[in-house]
mmCIF file of C-alpha atoms and ligand atoms in Angstrom:
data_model
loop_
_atom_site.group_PDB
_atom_site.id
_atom_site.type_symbol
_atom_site.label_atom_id
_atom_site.label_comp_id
_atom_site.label_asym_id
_atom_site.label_seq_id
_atom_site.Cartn_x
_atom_site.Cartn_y
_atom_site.Cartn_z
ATOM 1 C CA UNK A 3 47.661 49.995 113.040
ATOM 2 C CA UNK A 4 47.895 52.176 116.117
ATOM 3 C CA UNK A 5 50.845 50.239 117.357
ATOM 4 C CA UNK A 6 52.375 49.669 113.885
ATOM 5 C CA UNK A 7 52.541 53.591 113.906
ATOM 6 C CA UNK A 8 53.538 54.460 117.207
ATOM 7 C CA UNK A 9 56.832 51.569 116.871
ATOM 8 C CA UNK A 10 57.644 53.637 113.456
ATOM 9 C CA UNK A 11 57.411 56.901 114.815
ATOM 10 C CA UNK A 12 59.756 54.976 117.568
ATOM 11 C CA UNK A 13 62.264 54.028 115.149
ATOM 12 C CA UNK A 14 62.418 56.945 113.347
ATOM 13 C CA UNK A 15 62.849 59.136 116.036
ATOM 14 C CA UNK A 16 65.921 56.770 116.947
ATOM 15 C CA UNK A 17 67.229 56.877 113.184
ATOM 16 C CA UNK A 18 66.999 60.698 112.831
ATOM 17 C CA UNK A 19 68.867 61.410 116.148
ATOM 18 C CA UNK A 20 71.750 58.764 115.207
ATOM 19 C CA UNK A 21 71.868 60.744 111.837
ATOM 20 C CA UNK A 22 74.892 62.740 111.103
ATOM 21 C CA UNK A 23 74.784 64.015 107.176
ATOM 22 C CA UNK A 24 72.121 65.109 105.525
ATOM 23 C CA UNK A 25 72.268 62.159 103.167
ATOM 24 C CA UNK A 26 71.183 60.012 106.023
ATOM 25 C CA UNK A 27 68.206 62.099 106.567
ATOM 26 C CA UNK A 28 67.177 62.023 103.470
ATOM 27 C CA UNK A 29 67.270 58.369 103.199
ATOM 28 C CA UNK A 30 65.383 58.225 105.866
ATOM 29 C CA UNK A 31 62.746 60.340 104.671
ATOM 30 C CA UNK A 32 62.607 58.026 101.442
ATOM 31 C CA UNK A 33 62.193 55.024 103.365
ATOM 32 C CA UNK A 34 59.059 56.209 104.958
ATOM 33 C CA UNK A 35 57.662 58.696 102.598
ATOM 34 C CA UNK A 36 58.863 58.006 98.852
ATOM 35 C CA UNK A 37 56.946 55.786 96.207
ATOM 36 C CA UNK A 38 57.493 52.718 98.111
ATOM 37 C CA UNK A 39 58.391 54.035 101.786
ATOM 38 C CA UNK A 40 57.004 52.310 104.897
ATOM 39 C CA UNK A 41 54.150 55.254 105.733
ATOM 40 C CA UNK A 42 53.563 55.618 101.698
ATOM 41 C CA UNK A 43 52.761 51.490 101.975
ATOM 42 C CA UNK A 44 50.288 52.258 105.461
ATOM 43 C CA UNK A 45 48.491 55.308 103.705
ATOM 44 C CA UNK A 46 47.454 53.091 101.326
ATOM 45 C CA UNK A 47 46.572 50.108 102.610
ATOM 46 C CA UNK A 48 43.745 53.048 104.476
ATOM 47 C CA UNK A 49 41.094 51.591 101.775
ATOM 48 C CA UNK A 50 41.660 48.297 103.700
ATOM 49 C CA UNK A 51 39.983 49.782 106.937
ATOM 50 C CA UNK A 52 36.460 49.697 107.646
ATOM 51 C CA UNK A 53 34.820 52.565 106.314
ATOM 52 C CA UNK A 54 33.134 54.171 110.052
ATOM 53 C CA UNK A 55 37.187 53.906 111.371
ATOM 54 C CA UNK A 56 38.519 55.741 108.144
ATOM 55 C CA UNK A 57 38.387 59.175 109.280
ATOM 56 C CA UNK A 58 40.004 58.403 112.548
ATOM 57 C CA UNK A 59 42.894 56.403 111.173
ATOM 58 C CA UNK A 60 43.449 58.686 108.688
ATOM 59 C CA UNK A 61 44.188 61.408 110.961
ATOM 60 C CA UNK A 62 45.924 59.397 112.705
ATOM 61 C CA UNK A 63 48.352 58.565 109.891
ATOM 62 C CA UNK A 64 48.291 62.466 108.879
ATOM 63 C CA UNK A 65 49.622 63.553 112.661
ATOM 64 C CA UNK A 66 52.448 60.712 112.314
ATOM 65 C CA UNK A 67 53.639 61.780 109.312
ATOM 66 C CA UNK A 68 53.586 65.530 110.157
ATOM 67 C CA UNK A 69 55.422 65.030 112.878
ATOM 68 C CA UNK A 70 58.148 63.012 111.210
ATOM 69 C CA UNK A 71 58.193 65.362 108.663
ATOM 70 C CA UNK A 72 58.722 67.832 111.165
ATOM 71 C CA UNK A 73 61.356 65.468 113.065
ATOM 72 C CA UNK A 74 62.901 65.601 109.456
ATOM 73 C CA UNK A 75 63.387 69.127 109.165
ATOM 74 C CA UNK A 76 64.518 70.330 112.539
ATOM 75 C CA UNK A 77 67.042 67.917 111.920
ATOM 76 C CA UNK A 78 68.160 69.215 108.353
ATOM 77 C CA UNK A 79 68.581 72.617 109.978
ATOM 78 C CA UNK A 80 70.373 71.704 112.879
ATOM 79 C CA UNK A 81 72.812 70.046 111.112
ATOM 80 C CA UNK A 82 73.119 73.282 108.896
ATOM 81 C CA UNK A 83 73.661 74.913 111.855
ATOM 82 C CA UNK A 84 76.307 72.844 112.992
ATOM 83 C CA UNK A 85 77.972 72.585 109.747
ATOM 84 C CA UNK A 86 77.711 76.570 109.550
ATOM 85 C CA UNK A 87 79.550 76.976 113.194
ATOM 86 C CA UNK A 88 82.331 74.262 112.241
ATOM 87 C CA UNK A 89 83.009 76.134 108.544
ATOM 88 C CA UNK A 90 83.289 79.604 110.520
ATOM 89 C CA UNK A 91 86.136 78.234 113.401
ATOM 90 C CA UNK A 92 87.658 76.698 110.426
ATOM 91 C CA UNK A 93 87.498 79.708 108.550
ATOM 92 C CA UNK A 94 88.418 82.424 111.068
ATOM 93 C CA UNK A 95 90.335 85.349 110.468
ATOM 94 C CA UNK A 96 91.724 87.358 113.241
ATOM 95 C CA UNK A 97 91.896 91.243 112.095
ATOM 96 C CA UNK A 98 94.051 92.193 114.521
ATOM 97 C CA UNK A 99 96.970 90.064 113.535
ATOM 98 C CA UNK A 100 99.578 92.229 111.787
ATOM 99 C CA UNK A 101 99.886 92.413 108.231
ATOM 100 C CA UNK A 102 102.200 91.406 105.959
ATOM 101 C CA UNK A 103 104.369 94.622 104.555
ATOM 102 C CA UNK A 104 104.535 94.416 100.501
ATOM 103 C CA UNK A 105 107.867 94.388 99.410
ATOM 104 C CA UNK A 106 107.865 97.276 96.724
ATOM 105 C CA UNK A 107 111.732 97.570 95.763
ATOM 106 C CA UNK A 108 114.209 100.365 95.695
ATOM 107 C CA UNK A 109 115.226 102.780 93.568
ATOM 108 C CA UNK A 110 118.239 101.957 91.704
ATOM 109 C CA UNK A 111 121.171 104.600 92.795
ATOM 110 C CA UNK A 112 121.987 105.042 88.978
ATOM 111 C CA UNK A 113 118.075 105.934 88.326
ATOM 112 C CA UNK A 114 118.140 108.345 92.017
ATOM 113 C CA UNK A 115 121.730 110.132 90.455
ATOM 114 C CA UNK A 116 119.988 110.912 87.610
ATOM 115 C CA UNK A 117 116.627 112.290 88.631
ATOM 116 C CA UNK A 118 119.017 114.370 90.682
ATOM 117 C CA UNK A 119 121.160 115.417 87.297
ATOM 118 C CA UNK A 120 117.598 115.821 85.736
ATOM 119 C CA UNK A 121 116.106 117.623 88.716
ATOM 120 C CA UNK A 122 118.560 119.925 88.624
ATOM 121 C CA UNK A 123 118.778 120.975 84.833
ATOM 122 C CA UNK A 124 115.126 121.228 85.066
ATOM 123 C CA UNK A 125 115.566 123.869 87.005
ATOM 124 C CA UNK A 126 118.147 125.634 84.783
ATOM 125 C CA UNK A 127 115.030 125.180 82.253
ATOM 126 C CA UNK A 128 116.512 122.728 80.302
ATOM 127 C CA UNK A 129 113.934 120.182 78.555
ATOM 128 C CA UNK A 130 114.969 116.615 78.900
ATOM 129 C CA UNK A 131 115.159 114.721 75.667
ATOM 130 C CA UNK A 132 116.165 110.883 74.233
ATOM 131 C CA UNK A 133 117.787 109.803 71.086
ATOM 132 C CA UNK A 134 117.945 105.814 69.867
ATOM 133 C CA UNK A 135 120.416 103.533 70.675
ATOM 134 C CA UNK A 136 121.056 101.857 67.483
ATOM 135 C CA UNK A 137 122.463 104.813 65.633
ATOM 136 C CA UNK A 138 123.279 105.354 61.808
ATOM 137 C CA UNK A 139 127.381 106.147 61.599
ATOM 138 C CA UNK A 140 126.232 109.833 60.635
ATOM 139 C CA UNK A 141 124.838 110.415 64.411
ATOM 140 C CA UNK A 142 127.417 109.084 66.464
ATOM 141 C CA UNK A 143 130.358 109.883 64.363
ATOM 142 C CA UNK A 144 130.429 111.843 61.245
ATOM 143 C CA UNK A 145 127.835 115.185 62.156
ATOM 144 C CA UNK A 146 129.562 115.465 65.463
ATOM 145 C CA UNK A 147 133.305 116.025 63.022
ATOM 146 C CA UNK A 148 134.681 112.536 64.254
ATOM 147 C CA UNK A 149 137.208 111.903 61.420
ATOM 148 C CA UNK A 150 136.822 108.568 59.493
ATOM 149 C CA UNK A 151 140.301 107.626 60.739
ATOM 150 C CA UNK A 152 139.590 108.031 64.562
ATOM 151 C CA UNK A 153 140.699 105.568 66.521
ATOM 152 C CA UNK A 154 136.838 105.072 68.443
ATOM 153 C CA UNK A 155 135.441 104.081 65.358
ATOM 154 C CA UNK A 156 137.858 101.103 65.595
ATOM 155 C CA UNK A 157 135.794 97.544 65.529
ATOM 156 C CA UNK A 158 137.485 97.115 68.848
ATOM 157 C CA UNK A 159 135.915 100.014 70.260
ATOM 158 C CA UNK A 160 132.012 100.384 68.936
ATOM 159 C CA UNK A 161 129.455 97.774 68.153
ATOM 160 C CA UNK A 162 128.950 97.652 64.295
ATOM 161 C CA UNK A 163 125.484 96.431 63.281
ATOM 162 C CA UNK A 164 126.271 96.722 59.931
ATOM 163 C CA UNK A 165 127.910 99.232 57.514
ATOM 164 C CA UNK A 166 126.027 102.140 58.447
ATOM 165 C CA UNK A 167 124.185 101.130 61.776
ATOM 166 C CA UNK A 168 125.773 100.818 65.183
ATOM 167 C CA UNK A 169 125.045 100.898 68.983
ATOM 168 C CA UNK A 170 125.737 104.605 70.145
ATOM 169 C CA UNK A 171 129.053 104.888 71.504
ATOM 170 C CA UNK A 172 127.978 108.105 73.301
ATOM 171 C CA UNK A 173 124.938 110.364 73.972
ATOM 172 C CA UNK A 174 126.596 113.018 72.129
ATOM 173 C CA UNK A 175 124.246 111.814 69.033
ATOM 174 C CA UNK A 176 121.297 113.051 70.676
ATOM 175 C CA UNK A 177 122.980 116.856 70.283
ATOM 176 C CA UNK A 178 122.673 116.321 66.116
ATOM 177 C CA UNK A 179 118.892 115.117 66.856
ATOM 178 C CA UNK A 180 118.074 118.194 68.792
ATOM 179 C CA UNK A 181 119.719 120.624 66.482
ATOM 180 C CA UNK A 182 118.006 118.528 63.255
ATOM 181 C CA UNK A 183 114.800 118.420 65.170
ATOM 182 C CA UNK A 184 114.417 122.117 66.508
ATOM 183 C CA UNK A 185 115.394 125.886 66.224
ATOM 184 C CA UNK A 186 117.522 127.584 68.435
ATOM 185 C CA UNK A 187 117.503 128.525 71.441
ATOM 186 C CA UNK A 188 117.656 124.804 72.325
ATOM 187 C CA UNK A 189 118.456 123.817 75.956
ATOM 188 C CA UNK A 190 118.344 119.976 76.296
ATOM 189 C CA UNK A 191 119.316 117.312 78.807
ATOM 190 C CA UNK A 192 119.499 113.857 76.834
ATOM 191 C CA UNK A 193 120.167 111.113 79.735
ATOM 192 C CA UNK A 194 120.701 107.253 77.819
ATOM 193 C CA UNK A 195 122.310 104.298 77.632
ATOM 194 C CA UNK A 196 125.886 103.724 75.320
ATOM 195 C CA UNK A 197 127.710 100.842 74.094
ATOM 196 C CA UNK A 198 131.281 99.783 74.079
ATOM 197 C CA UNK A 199 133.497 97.068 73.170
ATOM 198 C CA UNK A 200 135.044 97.031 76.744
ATOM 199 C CA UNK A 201 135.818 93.987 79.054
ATOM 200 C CA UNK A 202 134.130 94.123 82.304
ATOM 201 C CA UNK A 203 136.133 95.462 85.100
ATOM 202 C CA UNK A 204 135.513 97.826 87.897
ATOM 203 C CA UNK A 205 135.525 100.474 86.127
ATOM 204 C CA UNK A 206 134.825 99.772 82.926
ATOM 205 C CA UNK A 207 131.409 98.010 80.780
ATOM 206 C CA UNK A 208 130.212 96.963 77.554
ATOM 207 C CA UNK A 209 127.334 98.859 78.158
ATOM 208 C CA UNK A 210 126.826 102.191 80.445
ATOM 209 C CA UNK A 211 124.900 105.615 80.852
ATOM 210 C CA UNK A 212 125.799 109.145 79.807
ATOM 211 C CA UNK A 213 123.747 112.187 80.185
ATOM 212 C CA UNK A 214 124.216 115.159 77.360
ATOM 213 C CA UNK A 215 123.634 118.396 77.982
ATOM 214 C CA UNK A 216 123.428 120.945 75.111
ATOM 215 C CA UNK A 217 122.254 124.477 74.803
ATOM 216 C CA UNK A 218 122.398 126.696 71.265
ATOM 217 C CA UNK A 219 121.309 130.206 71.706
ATOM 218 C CA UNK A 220 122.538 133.801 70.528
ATOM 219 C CA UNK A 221 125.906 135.110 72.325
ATOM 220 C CA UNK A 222 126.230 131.711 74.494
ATOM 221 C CA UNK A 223 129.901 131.999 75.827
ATOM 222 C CA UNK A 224 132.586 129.297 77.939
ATOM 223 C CA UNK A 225 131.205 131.611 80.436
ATOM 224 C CA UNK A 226 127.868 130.616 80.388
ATOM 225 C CA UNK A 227 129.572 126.557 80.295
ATOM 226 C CA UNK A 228 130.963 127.278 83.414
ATOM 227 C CA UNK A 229 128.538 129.117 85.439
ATOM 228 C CA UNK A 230 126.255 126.602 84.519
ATOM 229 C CA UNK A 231 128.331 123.787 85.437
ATOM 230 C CA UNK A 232 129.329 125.524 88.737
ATOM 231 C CA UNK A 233 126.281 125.705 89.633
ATOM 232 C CA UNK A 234 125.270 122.229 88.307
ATOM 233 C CA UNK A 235 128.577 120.737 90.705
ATOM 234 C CA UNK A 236 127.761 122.845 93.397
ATOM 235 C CA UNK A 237 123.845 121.235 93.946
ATOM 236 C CA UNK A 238 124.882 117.669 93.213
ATOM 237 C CA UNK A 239 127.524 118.095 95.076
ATOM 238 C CA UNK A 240 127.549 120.467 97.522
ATOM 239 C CA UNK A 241 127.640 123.908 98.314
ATOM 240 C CA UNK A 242 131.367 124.038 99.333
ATOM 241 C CA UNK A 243 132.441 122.067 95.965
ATOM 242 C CA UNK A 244 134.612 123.876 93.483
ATOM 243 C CA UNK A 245 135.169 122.961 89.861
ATOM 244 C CA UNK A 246 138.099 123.381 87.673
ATOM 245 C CA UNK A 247 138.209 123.047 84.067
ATOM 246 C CA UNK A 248 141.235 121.425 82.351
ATOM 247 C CA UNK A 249 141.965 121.797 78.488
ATOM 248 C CA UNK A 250 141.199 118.566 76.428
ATOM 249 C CA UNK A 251 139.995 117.385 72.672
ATOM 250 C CA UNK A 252 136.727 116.344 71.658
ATOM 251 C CA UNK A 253 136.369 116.803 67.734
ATOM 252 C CA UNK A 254 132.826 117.792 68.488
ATOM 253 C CA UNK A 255 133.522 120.955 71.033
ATOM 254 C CA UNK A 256 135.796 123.732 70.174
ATOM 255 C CA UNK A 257 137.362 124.677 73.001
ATOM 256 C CA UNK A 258 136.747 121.636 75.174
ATOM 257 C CA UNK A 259 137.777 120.647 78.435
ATOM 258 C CA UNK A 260 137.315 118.131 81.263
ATOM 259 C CA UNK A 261 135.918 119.348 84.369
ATOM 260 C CA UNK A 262 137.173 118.424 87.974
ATOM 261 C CA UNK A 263 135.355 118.847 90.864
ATOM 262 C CA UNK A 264 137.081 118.909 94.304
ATOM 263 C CA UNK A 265 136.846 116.129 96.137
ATOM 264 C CA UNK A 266 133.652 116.408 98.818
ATOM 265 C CA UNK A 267 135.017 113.626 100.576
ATOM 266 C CA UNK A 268 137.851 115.537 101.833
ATOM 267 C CA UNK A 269 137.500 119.184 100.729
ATOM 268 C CA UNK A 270 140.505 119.229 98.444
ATOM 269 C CA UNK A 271 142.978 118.274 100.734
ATOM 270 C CA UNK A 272 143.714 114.902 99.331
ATOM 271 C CA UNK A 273 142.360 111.181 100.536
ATOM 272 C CA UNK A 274 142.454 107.745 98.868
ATOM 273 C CA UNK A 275 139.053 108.733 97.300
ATOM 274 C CA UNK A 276 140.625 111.321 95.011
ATOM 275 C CA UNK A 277 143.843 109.214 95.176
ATOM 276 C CA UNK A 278 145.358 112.185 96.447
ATOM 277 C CA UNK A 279 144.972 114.682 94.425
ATOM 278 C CA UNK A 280 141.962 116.267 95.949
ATOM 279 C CA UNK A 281 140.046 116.759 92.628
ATOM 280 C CA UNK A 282 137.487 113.836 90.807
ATOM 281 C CA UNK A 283 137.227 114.065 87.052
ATOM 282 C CA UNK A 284 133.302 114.261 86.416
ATOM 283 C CA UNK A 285 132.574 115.251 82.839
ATOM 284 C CA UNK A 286 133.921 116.606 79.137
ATOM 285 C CA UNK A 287 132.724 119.824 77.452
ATOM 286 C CA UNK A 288 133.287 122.007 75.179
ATOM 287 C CA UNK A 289 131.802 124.978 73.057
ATOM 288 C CA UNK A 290 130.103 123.287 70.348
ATOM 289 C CA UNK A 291 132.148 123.100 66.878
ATOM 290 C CA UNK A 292 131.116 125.447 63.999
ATOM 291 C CA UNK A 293 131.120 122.483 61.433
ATOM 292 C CA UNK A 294 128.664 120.796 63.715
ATOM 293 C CA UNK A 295 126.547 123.349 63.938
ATOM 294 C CA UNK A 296 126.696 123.850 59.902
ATOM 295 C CA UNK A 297 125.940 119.963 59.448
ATOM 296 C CA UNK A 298 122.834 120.906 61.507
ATOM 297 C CA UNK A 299 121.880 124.103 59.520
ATOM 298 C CA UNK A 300 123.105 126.396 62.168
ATOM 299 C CA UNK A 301 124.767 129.521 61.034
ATOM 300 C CA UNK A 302 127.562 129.835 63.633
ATOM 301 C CA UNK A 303 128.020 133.104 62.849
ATOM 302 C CA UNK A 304 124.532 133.772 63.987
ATOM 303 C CA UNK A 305 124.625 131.221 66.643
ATOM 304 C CA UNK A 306 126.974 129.673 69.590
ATOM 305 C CA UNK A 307 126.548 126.617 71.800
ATOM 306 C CA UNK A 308 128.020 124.270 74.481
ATOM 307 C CA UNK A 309 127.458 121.067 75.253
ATOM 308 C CA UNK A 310 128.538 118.225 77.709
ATOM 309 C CA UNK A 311 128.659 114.983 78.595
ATOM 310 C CA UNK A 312 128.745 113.168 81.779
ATOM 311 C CA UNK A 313 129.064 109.464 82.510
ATOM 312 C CA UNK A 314 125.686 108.460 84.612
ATOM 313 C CA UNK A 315 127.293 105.445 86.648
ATOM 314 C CA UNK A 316 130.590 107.339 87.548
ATOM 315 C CA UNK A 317 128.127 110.131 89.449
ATOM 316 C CA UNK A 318 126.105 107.268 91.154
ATOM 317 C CA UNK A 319 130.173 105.867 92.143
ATOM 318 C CA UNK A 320 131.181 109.050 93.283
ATOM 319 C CA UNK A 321 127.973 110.253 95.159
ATOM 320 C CA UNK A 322 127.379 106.660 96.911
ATOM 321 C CA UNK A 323 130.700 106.115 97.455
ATOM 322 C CA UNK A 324 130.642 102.371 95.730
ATOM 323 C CA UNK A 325 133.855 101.386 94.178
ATOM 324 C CA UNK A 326 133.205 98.778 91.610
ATOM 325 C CA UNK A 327 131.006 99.870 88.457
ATOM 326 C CA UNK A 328 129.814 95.688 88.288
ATOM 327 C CA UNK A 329 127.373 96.267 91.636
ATOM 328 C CA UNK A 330 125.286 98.866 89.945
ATOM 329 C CA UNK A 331 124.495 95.975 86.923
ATOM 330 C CA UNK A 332 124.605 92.498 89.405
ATOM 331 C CA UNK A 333 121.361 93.278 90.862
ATOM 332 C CA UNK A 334 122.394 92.349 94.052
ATOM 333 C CA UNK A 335 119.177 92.973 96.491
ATOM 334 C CA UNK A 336 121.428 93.207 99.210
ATOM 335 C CA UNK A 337 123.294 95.810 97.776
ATOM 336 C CA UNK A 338 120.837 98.072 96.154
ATOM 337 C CA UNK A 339 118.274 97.977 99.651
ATOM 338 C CA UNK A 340 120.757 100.404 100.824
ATOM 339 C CA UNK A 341 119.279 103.051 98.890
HETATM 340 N N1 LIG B 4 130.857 112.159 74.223
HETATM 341 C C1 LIG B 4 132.011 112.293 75.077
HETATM 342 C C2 LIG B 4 132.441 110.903 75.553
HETATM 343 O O1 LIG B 4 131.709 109.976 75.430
HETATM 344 C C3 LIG B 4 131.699 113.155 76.261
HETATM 345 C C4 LIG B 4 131.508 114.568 75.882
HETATM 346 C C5 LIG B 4 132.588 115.457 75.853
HETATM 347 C C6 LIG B 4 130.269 115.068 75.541
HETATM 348 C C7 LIG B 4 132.459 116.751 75.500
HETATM 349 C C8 LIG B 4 130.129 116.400 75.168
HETATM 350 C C9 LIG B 4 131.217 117.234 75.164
HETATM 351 O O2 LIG B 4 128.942 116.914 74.854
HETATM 352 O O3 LIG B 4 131.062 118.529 74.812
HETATM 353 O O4 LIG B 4 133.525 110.786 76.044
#
């Protein structure tokens, strides 16, 4: 029995150190110590021995199996050990590597041009407002005194939804939502995007951005259009830039006029950016019609207003110097990192 033992404890010794898994070492430990295992087999056949050599055998059995058992275990942790140390170079991370910068975009130069527009009506105290883009007729034509017969309500011109409805050819609609919507003195800012029935070209899109400006108050004069403008050219501009305002029509403005500001490229002197004529067209205007004040319930002998309207992506043009309107829409990431 003594020998029987000593050749197991032997063997196992040999088995545990050739083990490499934990499955092996528990197979192991069910070979020699589970219902039918090799030392489960010898403890038993222990009622076999003479009585007088019990106690001594016994022990003897005990001290093998605690010190396979203990065999066993030094094992199991080793091997935790080990597979701890090979998970950790597998898993390392090295802190001091640089990290990867998140890409987070640019601003669009039509969205910077007009948080400059906005910026600087803001400070004028002007409140900035938005209208819809699907429009009843009423809004974008008839309350602002467009004529039935004018040539913009043409099918080849605006975007009919149906009889009444339409995309807003203009943010000029916003003007009769203002007035509707609140009591003078109104001073509003009304920044959105239009729709037209234009090809795509350079200069020209089926869809594009306008920013309205109107303000209704007592005793508001063309003065008070053009000092405001003036001022309005002068900070998106620069300080140096003059503005000159040339007669025109708008059925909604009474006087109106388009406003030039001289070229900041080259001062006024003429270059192929103003093609020469040292001045850039930059927006229409006008003092605001007395029937359009009436359709809003505005007595315009009580009341005066002027209002304006410039063209979002032809500032973004002029003050980025790009010269075709189809890179602001392409979405060209090459093109709009450079802002
Ligand atoms: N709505 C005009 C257009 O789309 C621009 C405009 C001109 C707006 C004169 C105005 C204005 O408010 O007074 O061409």
């Amino acid at each position: 029995m003594f020998e029987q033992l000593a050749e197991l404890q032997k063997r196992t010794a040999e088995q545990i150190a050739n083990s490499d898994t934990p499955e092996k070492l528990n197979e192991i430990k069910v070979a020699l110590l589970g219902k039918k295992g090799e030392l489960t087999a010898i403890m038993k056949s222990l009622k076999d021995v003479a009585p007088e050599d019990r106690p001594k055998i016994g022990q003897m059995i005990n001290d093998a199996r605690a010190q396979i058992e203990k065999a066993l275990d030094e094992a199991a942790q080793n091997m935790q050990k080990l597979v701890m140390e090979k998970k950790l170079k597998a898993e390392v991370i090295d802190v001091t590597l640089p990290s990867k910068k998140p890409v987070i975009g640019h601003r669009h130069p039509n969205m910077i041009a007009l948080e400059e527009v906005e910026r600087i009506f803001i400070g004028l105290g002007y409140e900035i407002t938005e209208g819809p883009e699907i429009e009843k007729d009423y809004y974008n034509f008839e309350a602002l005194n467009i004529p039935a017969d004018h040539p913009a309500k043409d099918e080849q011109d605006t975007f009919y939804i149906n009889g009444e409805m339409l995309l807003r050819t203009q943010t000029s609609s916003t003007q009769i939502h203002a007035m509707e919507n609140s009591k003078p003195p109104i001073r509003i800012l009304a920044p959105g995007r239009v729709f037209r029935a234009d090809e795509v070209d350079a200069t020209h899109s089926p869809s594009f951005h306008q920013i309205e400006g109107l303000v209704v108050d007592k005793g508001i004069t063309f003065a008070d259009l053009k000092g405001t403008l003036a001022e309005f050219a002068k900070e998106m501009f620069g300080e140096d830039t003059k503005v000159k305002f040339r007669p025109h029509h708008f059925p909604f403005t009474e006087p109106s006029a388009e406003v030039d500001v001289s070229c900041f490229k080259c001062g006024g002197s003429g270059c192929r950016f103003c093609k020469g004529s040292g001045w850039i067209e930059i927006l229409g205007c006008g003092m605001v019609h007395p029937r359009v004040l009436e359709k809003c319930n505005i007595d315009p002998n009580e009341y005066t207003g002027f209002a304006f309207g410039v063209g979002l992506e032809r500032i973004a043009l002029l003050k980025y110097e790009i010269d075709d309107m189809r890179l602001l829409y392409e979405n060209d990431e090459r093109f709009l990192k450079q802002f």
